[in-house]
PDB file of C-alpha atoms and ligand atoms in Angstrom:
ATOM      1  CA  MET D  27      -9.859  -0.890  21.397  1.00 38.00           C
ATOM      2  CA  ASN D  28     -13.104  -2.154  22.858  1.00 34.00           C
ATOM      3  CA  PRO D  29     -14.757  -5.138  21.184  1.00 34.00           C
ATOM      4  CA  LEU D  30     -17.945  -4.036  19.588  1.00 37.00           C
ATOM      5  CA  VAL D  31     -21.081  -5.401  21.186  1.00 33.00           C
ATOM      6  CA  PRO D  32     -21.853  -8.075  18.598  1.00 38.00           C
ATOM      7  CA  SER D  33     -25.560  -7.416  18.683  1.00 36.00           C
ATOM      8  CA  ASP D  34     -24.875  -4.095  17.012  1.00 37.00           C
ATOM      9  CA  LEU D  35     -23.306  -5.990  14.144  1.00 42.00           C
ATOM     10  CA  HIS D  36     -25.251  -9.209  13.898  1.00 41.00           C
ATOM     11  CA  ALA D  37     -28.722  -8.954  15.114  1.00 37.00           C
ATOM     12  CA  ARG D  38     -31.744  -9.016  12.893  1.00 36.00           C
ATOM     13  CA  SER D  39     -35.138  -9.407  14.507  1.00 38.00           C
ATOM     14  CA  GLU D  40     -37.726 -11.610  12.862  1.00 37.00           C
ATOM     15  CA  HIS D  41     -39.265  -8.881  10.741  1.00 36.00           C
ATOM     16  CA  GLN D  42     -35.886  -7.886   9.439  1.00 41.00           C
ATOM     17  CA  GLN D  43     -34.644 -11.306   8.492  1.00 42.00           C
ATOM     18  CA  SER D  44     -35.814 -11.021   4.891  1.00 45.00           C
ATOM     19  CA  ALA D  45     -33.828  -7.768   4.521  1.00 57.00           C
ATOM     20  CA  ALA D  46     -30.390  -9.501   4.880  1.00 64.00           C
ATOM     21  CA  THR D  47     -28.830  -8.937   1.447  1.00 93.00           C
ATOM     22  CA  LEU D  48     -25.156  -9.513   2.009  1.00 96.00           C
ATOM     23  CA  MET D  49     -23.369 -10.986   4.948  1.00 96.00           C
ATOM     24  CA  PHE D  50     -19.636 -10.851   5.666  1.00 97.00           C
ATOM     25  CA  PHE D  51     -18.117 -13.576   7.802  1.00 97.00           C
ATOM     26  CA  GLY D  52     -15.005 -13.327   9.981  1.00 97.00           C
ATOM     27  CA  ASP D  53     -12.132 -15.814   9.730  1.00 97.00           C
ATOM     28  CA  PRO D  54     -13.649 -19.348  10.119  1.00 96.00           C
ATOM     29  CA  HIS D  55     -10.304 -21.088  10.800  1.00 97.00           C
ATOM     30  CA  GLY D  56     -11.927 -24.401   9.950  1.00 97.00           C
ATOM     31  CA  ASP D  57     -15.204 -23.970  11.872  1.00 96.00           C
ATOM     32  CA  PHE D  58     -18.061 -23.302   9.468  1.00 96.00           C
ATOM     33  CA  LYS D  59     -20.875 -24.212  11.825  1.00 95.00           C
ATOM     34  CA  PRO D  60     -21.745 -20.626  12.956  1.00 93.00           C
ATOM     35  CA  MET D  61     -21.738 -19.500   9.318  1.00 95.00           C
ATOM     36  CA  ILE D  62     -24.009 -22.311   8.143  1.00 96.00           C
ATOM     37  CA  ALA D  63     -26.378 -21.710  11.034  1.00 93.00           C
ATOM     38  CA  ALA D  64     -26.577 -17.971  10.362  1.00 93.00           C
ATOM     39  CA  VAL D  65     -27.143 -18.442   6.636  1.00 94.00           C
ATOM     40  CA  GLU D  66     -29.881 -20.981   7.236  1.00 93.00           C
ATOM     41  CA  ARG D  67     -31.553 -18.624   9.683  1.00 89.00           C
ATOM     42  CA  LEU D  68     -31.153 -15.315   7.853  1.00 90.00           C
ATOM     43  CA  ARG D  69     -31.063 -16.424   4.195  1.00 93.00           C
ATOM     44  CA  PRO D  70     -28.961 -13.635   2.748  1.00 95.00           C
ATOM     45  CA  GLU D  71     -28.743 -13.229  -0.987  1.00 96.00           C
ATOM     46  CA  ALA D  72     -24.934 -13.645  -0.891  1.00 98.00           C
ATOM     47  CA  ILE D  73     -22.095 -14.040   1.638  1.00 98.00           C
ATOM     48  CA  VAL D  74     -18.442 -13.067   1.559  1.00 98.00           C
ATOM     49  CA  LEU D  75     -15.859 -14.950   3.673  1.00 98.00           C
ATOM     50  CA  LEU D  76     -13.064 -12.603   4.843  1.00 98.00           C
ATOM     51  CA  GLY D  77     -10.176 -15.074   4.699  1.00 98.00           C
ATOM     52  CA  ASP D  78      -8.368 -17.615   6.911  1.00 98.00           C
ATOM     53  CA  LEU D  79     -10.883 -20.311   5.943  1.00 98.00           C
ATOM     54  CA  GLN D  80      -8.647 -23.300   6.619  1.00 98.00           C
ATOM     55  CA  ALA D  81     -11.320 -25.726   5.479  1.00 97.00           C
ATOM     56  CA  ARG D  82     -10.773 -29.249   6.666  1.00 97.00           C
ATOM     57  CA  ARG D  83     -12.413 -30.629   3.584  1.00 98.00           C
ATOM     58  CA  PRO D  84     -12.716 -28.979   0.128  1.00 98.00           C
ATOM     59  CA  LEU D  85     -14.607 -25.714   0.685  1.00 98.00           C
ATOM     60  CA  HIS D  86     -17.566 -26.663  -1.525  1.00 98.00           C
ATOM     61  CA  ILE D  87     -18.069 -29.715   0.611  1.00 98.00           C
ATOM     62  CA  GLU D  88     -17.749 -27.794   3.916  1.00 98.00           C
ATOM     63  CA  LEU D  89     -20.368 -25.321   2.646  1.00 98.00           C
ATOM     64  CA  GLY D  90     -22.514 -27.884   0.850  1.00 97.00           C
ATOM     65  CA  PRO D  91     -25.498 -27.368   3.189  1.00 96.00           C
ATOM     66  CA  ILE D  92     -25.875 -23.716   2.168  1.00 97.00           C
ATOM     67  CA  LEU D  93     -24.796 -23.664  -1.447  1.00 97.00           C
ATOM     68  CA  ASP D  94     -28.418 -23.832  -2.593  1.00 96.00           C
ATOM     69  CA  HIS D  95     -29.439 -21.082  -0.188  1.00 95.00           C
ATOM     70  CA  THR D  96     -26.952 -18.328  -0.927  1.00 97.00           C
ATOM     71  CA  GLU D  97     -24.208 -17.191  -3.282  1.00 98.00           C
ATOM     72  CA  VAL D  98     -20.779 -17.728  -1.767  1.00 98.00           C
ATOM     73  CA  TRP D  99     -17.842 -15.438  -2.400  1.00 98.00           C
ATOM     74  CA  LEU D 100     -14.531 -15.131  -0.524  1.00 98.00           C
ATOM     75  CA  ILE D 101     -11.045 -13.778  -0.206  1.00 98.00           C
ATOM     76  CA  HIS D 102      -8.125 -15.744   1.197  1.00 98.00           C
ATOM     77  CA  GLY D 103      -6.120 -14.957   4.356  1.00 98.00           C
ATOM     78  CA  ASN D 104      -2.552 -15.562   5.371  1.00 98.00           C
ATOM     79  CA  HIS D 105      -3.397 -18.856   7.103  1.00 98.00           C
ATOM     80  CA  ASP D 106      -4.878 -20.293   3.927  1.00 98.00           C
ATOM     81  CA  THR D 107      -1.314 -21.134   2.871  1.00 98.00           C
ATOM     82  CA  ASP D 108      -0.162 -22.624   6.153  1.00 98.00           C
ATOM     83  CA  THR D 109      -0.305 -26.205   4.915  1.00 98.00           C
ATOM     84  CA  ASP D 110      -0.876 -28.041   1.683  1.00 97.00           C
ATOM     85  CA  THR D 111      -4.300 -29.029   2.990  1.00 98.00           C
ATOM     86  CA  ASP D 112      -5.305 -25.415   3.758  1.00 98.00           C
ATOM     87  CA  PHE D 113      -4.181 -24.427   0.267  1.00 98.00           C
ATOM     88  CA  GLU D 114      -5.795 -27.248  -1.671  1.00 98.00           C
ATOM     89  CA  ASN D 115      -9.135 -27.101   0.183  1.00 98.00           C
ATOM     90  CA  LEU D 116      -9.502 -23.511  -1.032  1.00 98.00           C
ATOM     91  CA  TRP D 117      -7.601 -23.110  -4.288  1.00 97.00           C
ATOM     92  CA  ARG D 118      -8.495 -26.593  -5.594  1.00 97.00           C
ATOM     93  CA  SER D 119     -12.133 -26.510  -4.431  1.00 98.00           C
ATOM     94  CA  GLU D 120     -15.065 -25.857  -6.718  1.00 98.00           C
ATOM     95  CA  LEU D 121     -15.439 -22.488  -5.016  1.00 98.00           C
ATOM     96  CA  ALA D 122     -11.922 -21.327  -5.884  1.00 98.00           C
ATOM     97  CA  GLU D 123     -13.346 -19.250  -8.758  1.00 98.00           C
ATOM     98  CA  ARG D 124     -15.329 -17.293  -6.172  1.00 98.00           C
ATOM     99  CA  ASN D 125     -12.151 -15.637  -4.858  1.00 98.00           C
ATOM    100  CA  LEU D 126     -12.482 -11.840  -5.254  1.00 98.00           C
ATOM    101  CA  HIS D 127      -8.797 -11.177  -4.878  1.00 98.00           C
ATOM    102  CA  GLY D 128      -7.698  -8.465  -7.264  1.00 97.00           C
ATOM    103  CA  ARG D 129     -11.013  -7.822  -8.963  1.00 97.00           C
ATOM    104  CA  VAL D 130     -14.447  -6.259  -8.697  1.00 98.00           C
ATOM    105  CA  VAL D 131     -17.585  -8.436  -8.998  1.00 98.00           C
ATOM    106  CA  GLU D 132     -21.264  -7.444  -8.780  1.00 97.00           C
ATOM    107  CA  ILE D 133     -22.770  -9.354  -5.850  1.00 98.00           C
ATOM    108  CA  ALA D 134     -26.327  -8.901  -4.647  1.00 96.00           C
ATOM    109  CA  GLY D 135     -26.526  -5.557  -6.405  1.00 95.00           C
ATOM    110  CA  TYR D 136     -23.233  -4.244  -4.974  1.00 97.00           C
ATOM    111  CA  LYS D 137     -19.925  -3.834  -6.818  1.00 98.00           C
ATOM    112  CA  VAL D 138     -17.538  -5.666  -4.444  1.00 98.00           C
ATOM    113  CA  ALA D 139     -13.779  -5.383  -4.692  1.00 98.00           C
ATOM    114  CA  GLY D 140     -11.513  -7.897  -3.014  1.00 98.00           C
ATOM    115  CA  LEU D 141      -7.953  -7.885  -1.716  1.00 98.00           C
ATOM    116  CA  GLY D 142      -7.002 -11.175  -0.033  1.00 98.00           C
ATOM    117  CA  GLY D 143      -3.819 -12.072   1.820  1.00 98.00           C
ATOM    118  CA  ILE D 144      -1.406  -9.823   3.751  1.00 98.00           C
ATOM    119  CA  PHE D 145       1.476  -7.513   3.091  1.00 98.00           C
ATOM    120  CA  ARG D 146       4.858  -9.201   3.623  1.00 98.00           C
ATOM    121  CA  SER D 147       7.856  -6.829   3.705  1.00 96.00           C
ATOM    122  CA  LYS D 148      10.109  -9.412   2.061  1.00 96.00           C
ATOM    123  CA  ILE D 149       8.012  -8.861  -1.048  1.00 97.00           C
ATOM    124  CA  TRP D 150       6.621  -5.325  -0.596  1.00 97.00           C
ATOM    125  CA  ASP D 151       6.153  -2.974   2.322  1.00 97.00           C
ATOM    126  CA  PRO D 152       3.317  -0.747   1.044  1.00 97.00           C
ATOM    127  CA  ARG D 153       4.638   2.096   3.143  1.00 97.00           C
ATOM    128  CA  ARG D 154       7.488   2.192   0.589  1.00 94.00           C
ATOM    129  CA  PRO D 155       7.098   3.068  -3.097  1.00 92.00           C
ATOM    130  CA  VAL D 156       6.315   0.208  -5.425  1.00 92.00           C
ATOM    131  CA  GLU D 157       9.683   0.721  -7.177  1.00 94.00           C
ATOM    132  CA  GLU D 158      11.321  -0.407  -3.892  1.00 95.00           C
ATOM    133  CA  ALA D 159       9.435  -3.704  -3.753  1.00 96.00           C
ATOM    134  CA  ALA D 160      11.683  -6.742  -3.838  1.00 97.00           C
ATOM    135  CA  PHE D 161       9.309  -8.344  -6.387  1.00 97.00           C
ATOM    136  CA  PHE D 162       6.556  -6.624  -8.365  1.00 97.00           C
ATOM    137  CA  SER D 163       4.666  -9.783  -9.150  1.00 97.00           C
ATOM    138  CA  ALA D 164       4.405 -13.492  -8.324  1.00 97.00           C
ATOM    139  CA  ASP D 165       5.853 -14.166 -11.777  1.00 96.00           C
ATOM    140  CA  ALA D 166       8.885 -12.014 -11.082  1.00 97.00           C
ATOM    141  CA  LEU D 167       9.482 -13.885  -7.807  1.00 96.00           C
ATOM    142  CA  ARG D 168       9.151 -17.207  -9.573  1.00 96.00           C
ATOM    143  CA  ARG D 169      11.661 -16.227 -12.245  1.00 95.00           C
ATOM    144  CA  SER D 170      14.204 -15.323  -9.569  1.00 94.00           C
ATOM    145  CA  MET D 171      14.007 -18.810  -7.987  1.00 92.00           C
ATOM    146  CA  ARG D 172      16.045 -21.799  -8.929  1.00 91.00           C
ATOM    147  CA  PRO D 173      13.877 -24.796  -9.978  1.00 90.00           C
ATOM    148  CA  GLU D 174      14.806 -26.670  -6.784  1.00 91.00           C
ATOM    149  CA  GLU D 175      13.619 -23.781  -4.649  1.00 90.00           C
ATOM    150  CA  ARG D 176      10.140 -23.790  -6.140  1.00 92.00           C
ATOM    151  CA  TRP D 177       6.996 -25.235  -4.657  1.00 94.00           C
ATOM    152  CA  ARG D 178       5.108 -27.182  -7.262  1.00 93.00           C
ATOM    153  CA  ASP D 179       7.271 -25.423  -9.860  1.00 88.00           C
ATOM    154  CA  GLY D 180       6.001 -22.036  -8.626  1.00 94.00           C
ATOM    155  CA  ILE D 181       6.458 -19.570  -5.845  1.00 97.00           C
ATOM    156  CA  ALA D 182       6.537 -20.720  -2.237  1.00 95.00           C
ATOM    157  CA  ARG D 183       3.162 -21.805  -0.991  1.00 97.00           C
ATOM    158  CA  ARG D 184       3.224 -19.037   1.651  1.00 97.00           C
ATOM    159  CA  HIS D 185       3.476 -16.347  -0.993  1.00 97.00           C
ATOM    160  CA  HIS D 186       0.209 -17.379  -2.548  1.00 98.00           C
ATOM    161  CA  SER D 187      -1.264 -15.320   0.324  1.00 98.00           C
ATOM    162  CA  THR D 188       1.182 -12.402  -0.085  1.00 98.00           C
ATOM    163  CA  ILE D 189      -0.073  -9.148  -1.627  1.00 98.00           C
ATOM    164  CA  PHE D 190       2.150  -8.317  -4.603  1.00 98.00           C
ATOM    165  CA  PRO D 191       2.260  -4.753  -5.953  1.00 97.00           C
ATOM    166  CA  GLU D 192       0.844  -6.055  -9.251  1.00 97.00           C
ATOM    167  CA  ASP D 193      -2.328  -7.379  -7.474  1.00 96.00           C
ATOM    168  CA  TYR D 194      -2.748  -4.126  -5.605  1.00 97.00           C
ATOM    169  CA  GLN D 195      -2.235  -1.899  -8.639  1.00 97.00           C
ATOM    170  CA  ARG D 196      -4.558  -3.939 -10.782  1.00 96.00           C
ATOM    171  CA  LEU D 197      -7.300  -3.438  -8.285  1.00 98.00           C
ATOM    172  CA  LEU D 198      -6.421   0.213  -7.912  1.00 97.00           C
ATOM    173  CA  ARG D 199      -7.080   0.669 -11.637  1.00 97.00           C
ATOM    174  CA  SER D 200     -10.409  -1.193 -11.518  1.00 97.00           C
ATOM    175  CA  PRO D 201     -13.701   0.573 -12.210  1.00 96.00           C
ATOM    176  CA  PRO D 202     -15.344   2.137  -9.106  1.00 97.00           C
ATOM    177  CA  ALA D 203     -16.815  -0.156  -6.512  1.00 98.00           C
ATOM    178  CA  ASP D 204     -19.310   0.070  -3.646  1.00 98.00           C
ATOM    179  CA  ILE D 205     -17.610  -2.208  -1.117  1.00 98.00           C
ATOM    180  CA  LEU D 206     -14.032  -3.292  -0.505  1.00 98.00           C
ATOM    181  CA  VAL D 207     -13.346  -6.563   1.359  1.00 98.00           C
ATOM    182  CA  THR D 208      -9.823  -7.148   2.644  1.00 98.00           C
ATOM    183  CA  HIS D 209      -8.041  -9.442   5.019  1.00 98.00           C
ATOM    184  CA  GLU D 210      -5.759  -6.645   6.188  1.00 98.00           C
ATOM    185  CA  ALA D 211      -7.222  -3.727   8.184  1.00 98.00           C
ATOM    186  CA  PRO D 212      -7.416  -0.048   7.186  1.00 98.00           C
ATOM    187  CA  ALA D 213      -5.125   2.574   8.720  1.00 98.00           C
ATOM    188  CA  ALA D 214      -7.375   3.309  11.718  1.00 98.00           C
ATOM    189  CA  HIS D 215      -6.517  -0.097  13.166  1.00 98.00           C
ATOM    190  CA  PRO D 216      -3.294  -0.261  15.228  1.00 97.00           C
ATOM    191  CA  HIS D 217      -2.025  -2.909  12.791  1.00 97.00           C
ATOM    192  CA  GLY D 218      -3.687  -1.416   9.750  1.00 98.00           C
ATOM    193  CA  TRP D 219      -2.418   0.009   6.542  1.00 98.00           C
ATOM    194  CA  GLN D 220      -2.743   3.356   4.787  1.00 98.00           C
ATOM    195  CA  ALA D 221      -2.567   1.412   1.514  1.00 98.00           C
ATOM    196  CA  ILE D 222      -6.004  -0.046   2.313  1.00 98.00           C
ATOM    197  CA  ASP D 223      -7.457   3.412   2.784  1.00 98.00           C
ATOM    198  CA  GLU D 224      -5.874   4.635  -0.423  1.00 98.00           C
ATOM    199  CA  LEU D 225      -7.353   1.672  -2.282  1.00 98.00           C
ATOM    200  CA  ALA D 226     -10.783   2.282  -0.776  1.00 98.00           C
ATOM    201  CA  GLU D 227     -10.741   6.003  -1.672  1.00 98.00           C
ATOM    202  CA  THR D 228      -9.493   5.397  -5.158  1.00 98.00           C
ATOM    203  CA  LEU D 229     -12.234   2.829  -5.794  1.00 98.00           C
ATOM    204  CA  GLY D 230     -14.758   5.211  -4.235  1.00 98.00           C
ATOM    205  CA  VAL D 231     -16.240   2.581  -1.930  1.00 98.00           C
ATOM    206  CA  GLN D 232     -18.676   3.458   0.876  1.00 97.00           C
ATOM    207  CA  LEU D 233     -17.741   0.411   2.949  1.00 98.00           C
ATOM    208  CA  VAL D 234     -14.595  -1.500   3.897  1.00 98.00           C
ATOM    209  CA  VAL D 235     -14.944  -4.857   5.712  1.00 98.00           C
ATOM    210  CA  HIS D 236     -11.938  -6.815   6.955  1.00 98.00           C
ATOM    211  CA  GLY D 237     -11.042  -9.944   8.883  1.00 98.00           C
ATOM    212  CA  HIS D 238      -7.641 -11.143  10.232  1.00 97.00           C
ATOM    213  CA  HIS D 239      -7.585  -9.431  13.648  1.00 97.00           C
ATOM    214  CA  HIS D 240     -10.405 -11.401  15.277  1.00 95.00           C
ATOM    215  CA  GLN D 241     -12.198  -8.320  16.526  1.00 95.00           C
ATOM    216  CA  ASN D 242     -15.614  -6.885  15.878  1.00 96.00           C
ATOM    217  CA  ILE D 243     -14.914  -3.219  15.225  1.00 96.00           C
ATOM    218  CA  ASP D 244     -17.278  -0.475  14.127  1.00 96.00           C
ATOM    219  CA  TYR D 245     -14.630   2.154  13.432  1.00 96.00           C
ATOM    220  CA  LEU D 246     -17.166   5.020  13.414  1.00 95.00           C
ATOM    221  CA  ALA D 247     -18.994   3.979  16.584  1.00 94.00           C
ATOM    222  CA  GLU D 248     -15.719   3.483  18.406  1.00 95.00           C
ATOM    223  CA  GLY D 249     -14.466   6.894  17.411  1.00 96.00           C
ATOM    224  CA  LEU D 250     -11.633   5.416  15.451  1.00 97.00           C
ATOM    225  CA  MET D 251     -12.799   7.119  12.242  1.00 95.00           C
ATOM    226  CA  PRO D 252     -14.695  10.383  11.863  1.00 94.00           C
ATOM    227  CA  ALA D 253     -18.229  10.578  10.501  1.00 93.00           C
ATOM    228  CA  ALA D 254     -16.806  12.600   7.650  1.00 94.00           C
ATOM    229  CA  ALA D 255     -14.465   9.776   6.556  1.00 96.00           C
ATOM    230  CA  PRO D 256     -14.930   8.804   2.919  1.00 97.00           C
ATOM    231  CA  PHE D 257     -15.970   5.287   3.821  1.00 97.00           C
ATOM    232  CA  ARG D 258     -17.329   3.307   6.789  1.00 97.00           C
ATOM    233  CA  ALA D 259     -15.206   0.406   8.061  1.00 98.00           C
ATOM    234  CA  PHE D 260     -15.898  -2.668  10.088  1.00 98.00           C
ATOM    235  CA  GLY D 261     -13.712  -5.522  11.376  1.00 97.00           C
ATOM    236  CA  VAL D 262     -15.476  -8.864  11.813  1.00 97.00           C
ATOM    237  CA  ASP D 263     -14.446 -11.418  14.427  1.00 96.00           C
ATOM    238  CA  MET D 264     -14.163 -15.164  13.889  1.00 94.00           C
ATOM    239  CA  GLY D 265     -17.590 -16.744  14.436  1.00 91.00           C
ATOM    240  CA  SER D 266     -19.249 -13.397  13.767  1.00 93.00           C
ATOM    241  CA  HIS D 267     -20.787 -11.665  10.829  1.00 95.00           C
ATOM    242  CA  LEU D 268     -21.803  -8.237   9.559  1.00 95.00           C
ATOM    243  CA  ALA D 269     -25.113  -7.973   7.661  1.00 93.00           C
ATOM    244  CA  TRP D 270     -25.479  -5.321   4.963  1.00 94.00           C
ATOM    245  CA  PRO D 271     -27.219  -3.047   4.478  1.00 90.00           C
ATOM    246  CA  ARG D 272     -27.569  -2.109   8.086  1.00 80.00           C
ATOM    247  CA  ASP D 273     -31.088  -0.780   8.638  1.00 65.00           C
ATOM    248  CA  ALA D 274     -31.895   2.472  10.311  1.00 33.00           C
ATOM    249  CA  GLN D 275     -32.814   0.844  13.600  1.00 35.00           C
ATOM    250  CA  ARG D 276     -29.495  -0.798  13.906  1.00 48.00           C
ATOM    251  CA  GLU D 277     -27.664   2.332  12.735  1.00 41.00           C
ATOM    252  CA  THR D 278     -28.867   3.913  15.933  1.00 37.00           C
ATOM    253  CA  GLY D 279     -27.616   0.939  17.887  1.00 41.00           C
ATOM    254  CA  SER D 280     -31.035   0.426  19.361  1.00 38.00           C
ATOM    255  CA  GLU D 281     -31.255  -3.224  18.538  1.00 51.00           C
ATOM    256  CA  ARG D 282     -29.471  -5.020  21.356  1.00 65.00           C
ATOM    257  CA  PRO D 283     -30.343  -7.957  23.634  1.00 75.00           C
ATOM    258  CA  PRO D 284     -33.099  -6.958  25.987  1.00 78.00           C
ATOM    259  CA  GLN D 285     -31.923  -4.890  28.934  1.00 76.00           C
ATOM    260  CA  ASP D 286     -33.164  -7.358  31.547  1.00 83.00           C
ATOM    261  CA  LEU D 287     -30.935 -10.004  29.906  1.00 85.00           C
ATOM    262  CA  LEU D 288     -27.902  -7.700  30.009  1.00 83.00           C
ATOM    263  CA  ASP D 289     -28.629  -6.993  33.689  1.00 82.00           C
ATOM    264  CA  LEU D 290     -28.958 -10.705  34.391  1.00 88.00           C
ATOM    265  CA  ALA D 291     -25.630 -11.365  32.635  1.00 86.00           C
ATOM    266  CA  ALA D 292     -24.019  -8.609  34.715  1.00 83.00           C
ATOM    267  CA  LYS D 293     -25.492 -10.227  37.884  1.00 85.00           C
ATOM    268  CA  VAL D 294     -24.180 -13.651  36.989  1.00 88.00           C
ATOM    269  CA  PHE D 295     -20.754 -12.768  35.544  1.00 85.00           C
ATOM    270  CA  GLY D 296     -20.007  -9.346  37.016  1.00 80.00           C
ATOM    271  CA  SER D 297     -17.267  -7.615  35.004  1.00 69.00           C
ATOM    272  CA  GLU D 298     -16.935 -10.695  32.788  1.00 76.00           C
ATOM    273  CA  ALA D 299     -20.483 -10.406  31.512  1.00 80.00           C
ATOM    274  CA  GLN D 300     -19.561  -8.851  28.156  1.00 75.00           C
ATOM    275  CA  VAL D 301     -16.879 -11.516  27.597  1.00 73.00           C
ATOM    276  CA  TRP D 302     -19.473 -14.269  28.090  1.00 83.00           C
ATOM    277  CA  LEU D 303     -21.995 -12.490  25.883  1.00 84.00           C
ATOM    278  CA  ASP D 304     -19.370 -12.095  23.117  1.00 75.00           C
ATOM    279  CA  THR D 305     -18.058 -15.708  23.197  1.00 78.00           C
ATOM    280  CA  PRO D 306     -19.526 -18.233  20.714  1.00 75.00           C
ATOM    281  CA  HIS D 307     -21.390 -21.032  22.512  1.00 80.00           C
ATOM    282  CA  THR D 308     -21.980 -24.559  21.291  1.00 75.00           C
ATOM    283  CA  TRP D 309     -25.572 -24.506  22.658  1.00 81.00           C
ATOM    284  CA  LEU D 310     -26.326 -21.569  20.354  1.00 83.00           C
ATOM    285  CA  ASP D 311     -25.164 -23.045  17.058  1.00 70.00           C
ATOM    286  CA  GLY D 312     -21.789 -21.560  17.752  1.00 71.00           C
ATOM    287  CA  GLN D 313     -23.155 -18.045  17.899  1.00 75.00           C
ATOM    288  CA  THR D 314     -22.482 -15.599  20.675  1.00 78.00           C
ATOM    289  CA  PRO D 315     -25.184 -15.220  23.392  1.00 85.00           C
ATOM    290  CA  ALA D 316     -25.423 -11.508  22.547  1.00 82.00           C
ATOM    291  CA  ALA D 317     -26.100 -12.136  18.861  1.00 78.00           C
ATOM    292  CA  PHE D 318     -28.441 -15.043  19.536  1.00 79.00           C
ATOM    293  CA  ALA D 319     -30.451 -13.019  22.039  1.00 83.00           C
ATOM    294  CA  ALA D 320     -30.695  -9.966  19.852  1.00 76.00           C
ATOM    295  CA  ALA D 321     -31.854 -12.100  16.932  1.00 72.00           C
ATOM    296  CA  GLY D 322     -34.910 -13.367  18.786  1.00 73.00           C
ATOM    297  CA  GLY D 323     -33.354 -16.051  21.044  1.00 82.00           C
ATOM    298  CA  ALA D 324     -33.412 -14.081  24.273  1.00 85.00           C
ATOM    299  CA  ASP D 325     -35.454 -16.710  26.102  1.00 86.00           C
ATOM    300  CA  LYS D 326     -32.906 -19.423  25.509  1.00 86.00           C
ATOM    301  CA  VAL D 327     -30.020 -17.156  26.642  1.00 88.00           C
ATOM    302  CA  ARG D 328     -32.014 -16.086  29.652  1.00 89.00           C
ATOM    303  CA  SER D 329     -32.593 -19.715  30.711  1.00 89.00           C
ATOM    304  CA  MET D 330     -28.891 -20.435  30.282  1.00 89.00           C
ATOM    305  CA  LEU D 331     -28.042 -17.561  32.564  1.00 88.00           C
ATOM    306  CA  ASN D 332     -30.613 -18.688  35.078  1.00 87.00           C
ATOM    307  CA  ALA D 333     -29.116 -22.190  35.030  1.00 88.00           C
ATOM    308  CA  ILE D 334     -25.611 -20.787  35.546  1.00 87.00           C
ATOM    309  CA  GLN D 335     -26.858 -18.561  38.373  1.00 84.00           C
ATOM    310  CA  HIS D 336     -28.310 -21.560  40.116  1.00 83.00           C
ATOM    311  CA  GLY D 337     -25.242 -23.655  39.856  1.00 79.00           C
ATOM    312  CA  GLY D 338     -25.728 -25.440  36.520  1.00 68.00           C
ATOM    313  CA  VAL D 339     -22.864 -26.064  34.175  1.00 61.00           C
ATOM    314  CA  VAL D 340     -23.500 -24.373  30.821  1.00 59.00           C
TER     315      VAL D 340
HETATM  316 FE1  FE2 Y 128      -5.261 -13.691   9.074  1.00 88.01          FE
END
């Protein structure tokens, strides 16, 4: 699977910046700088974080600089239960109520459904019927545990990021939605799940956006899903984002970094050019050179490449 050229996902030229309605951010894993920079620059109406936040401070503090600029929504990922700190900085933060897991919420004019966490076969393998699940719900798991086995008198911390059949079925029975955000990937991904596709189709969504795999993937553009598929799907990498709606210009893939800059990158890095273009850089507010250039910052990226070409350390 080839990584998607980020410019196809991210970039918005100056005249398009006001059109950013909704932005989806890949797994931050504790680094919120690229997200804050992108929100300050593009001012979307709302953002959705796709899990694995691992905030080092309570999430509302981490995102304090942008809370007045945009509406923040999220789902959790598997790593949000790695430690007590990961757990508390999300579930005990003032933004905990913005978790979309298991429900549909109207955000920036779209009905957005959320399914956080991952499937764990010790609880439920969704390739098997629900009746074969070891535990239908978190409550059923808790009741099976002896008091001394419990974490804070409840289920193990880890299973707060497990998808239980009850969560999935509740969402399946929700009213129709426009967009489904998940941490797990749809079936077209090598590590994806048919259960995500079934959920998307039942909800009638036009769009599925997921995190977890640290890849920018446009499933249609990469030939992983047919144009006739009932929904479009995107994976979003850590440090990256997907802006929605995509405008007609970007649908054609015509908005990319300028060709001379791509040529210069190829001259400087050879076969590694795309890797450099797709790697977040501290000089660019943590954004990738490709995204930064395509969003109007080509001059800065060009001067970085010139510096590297002439022996500078960038
Ligand atoms: Fe994950």
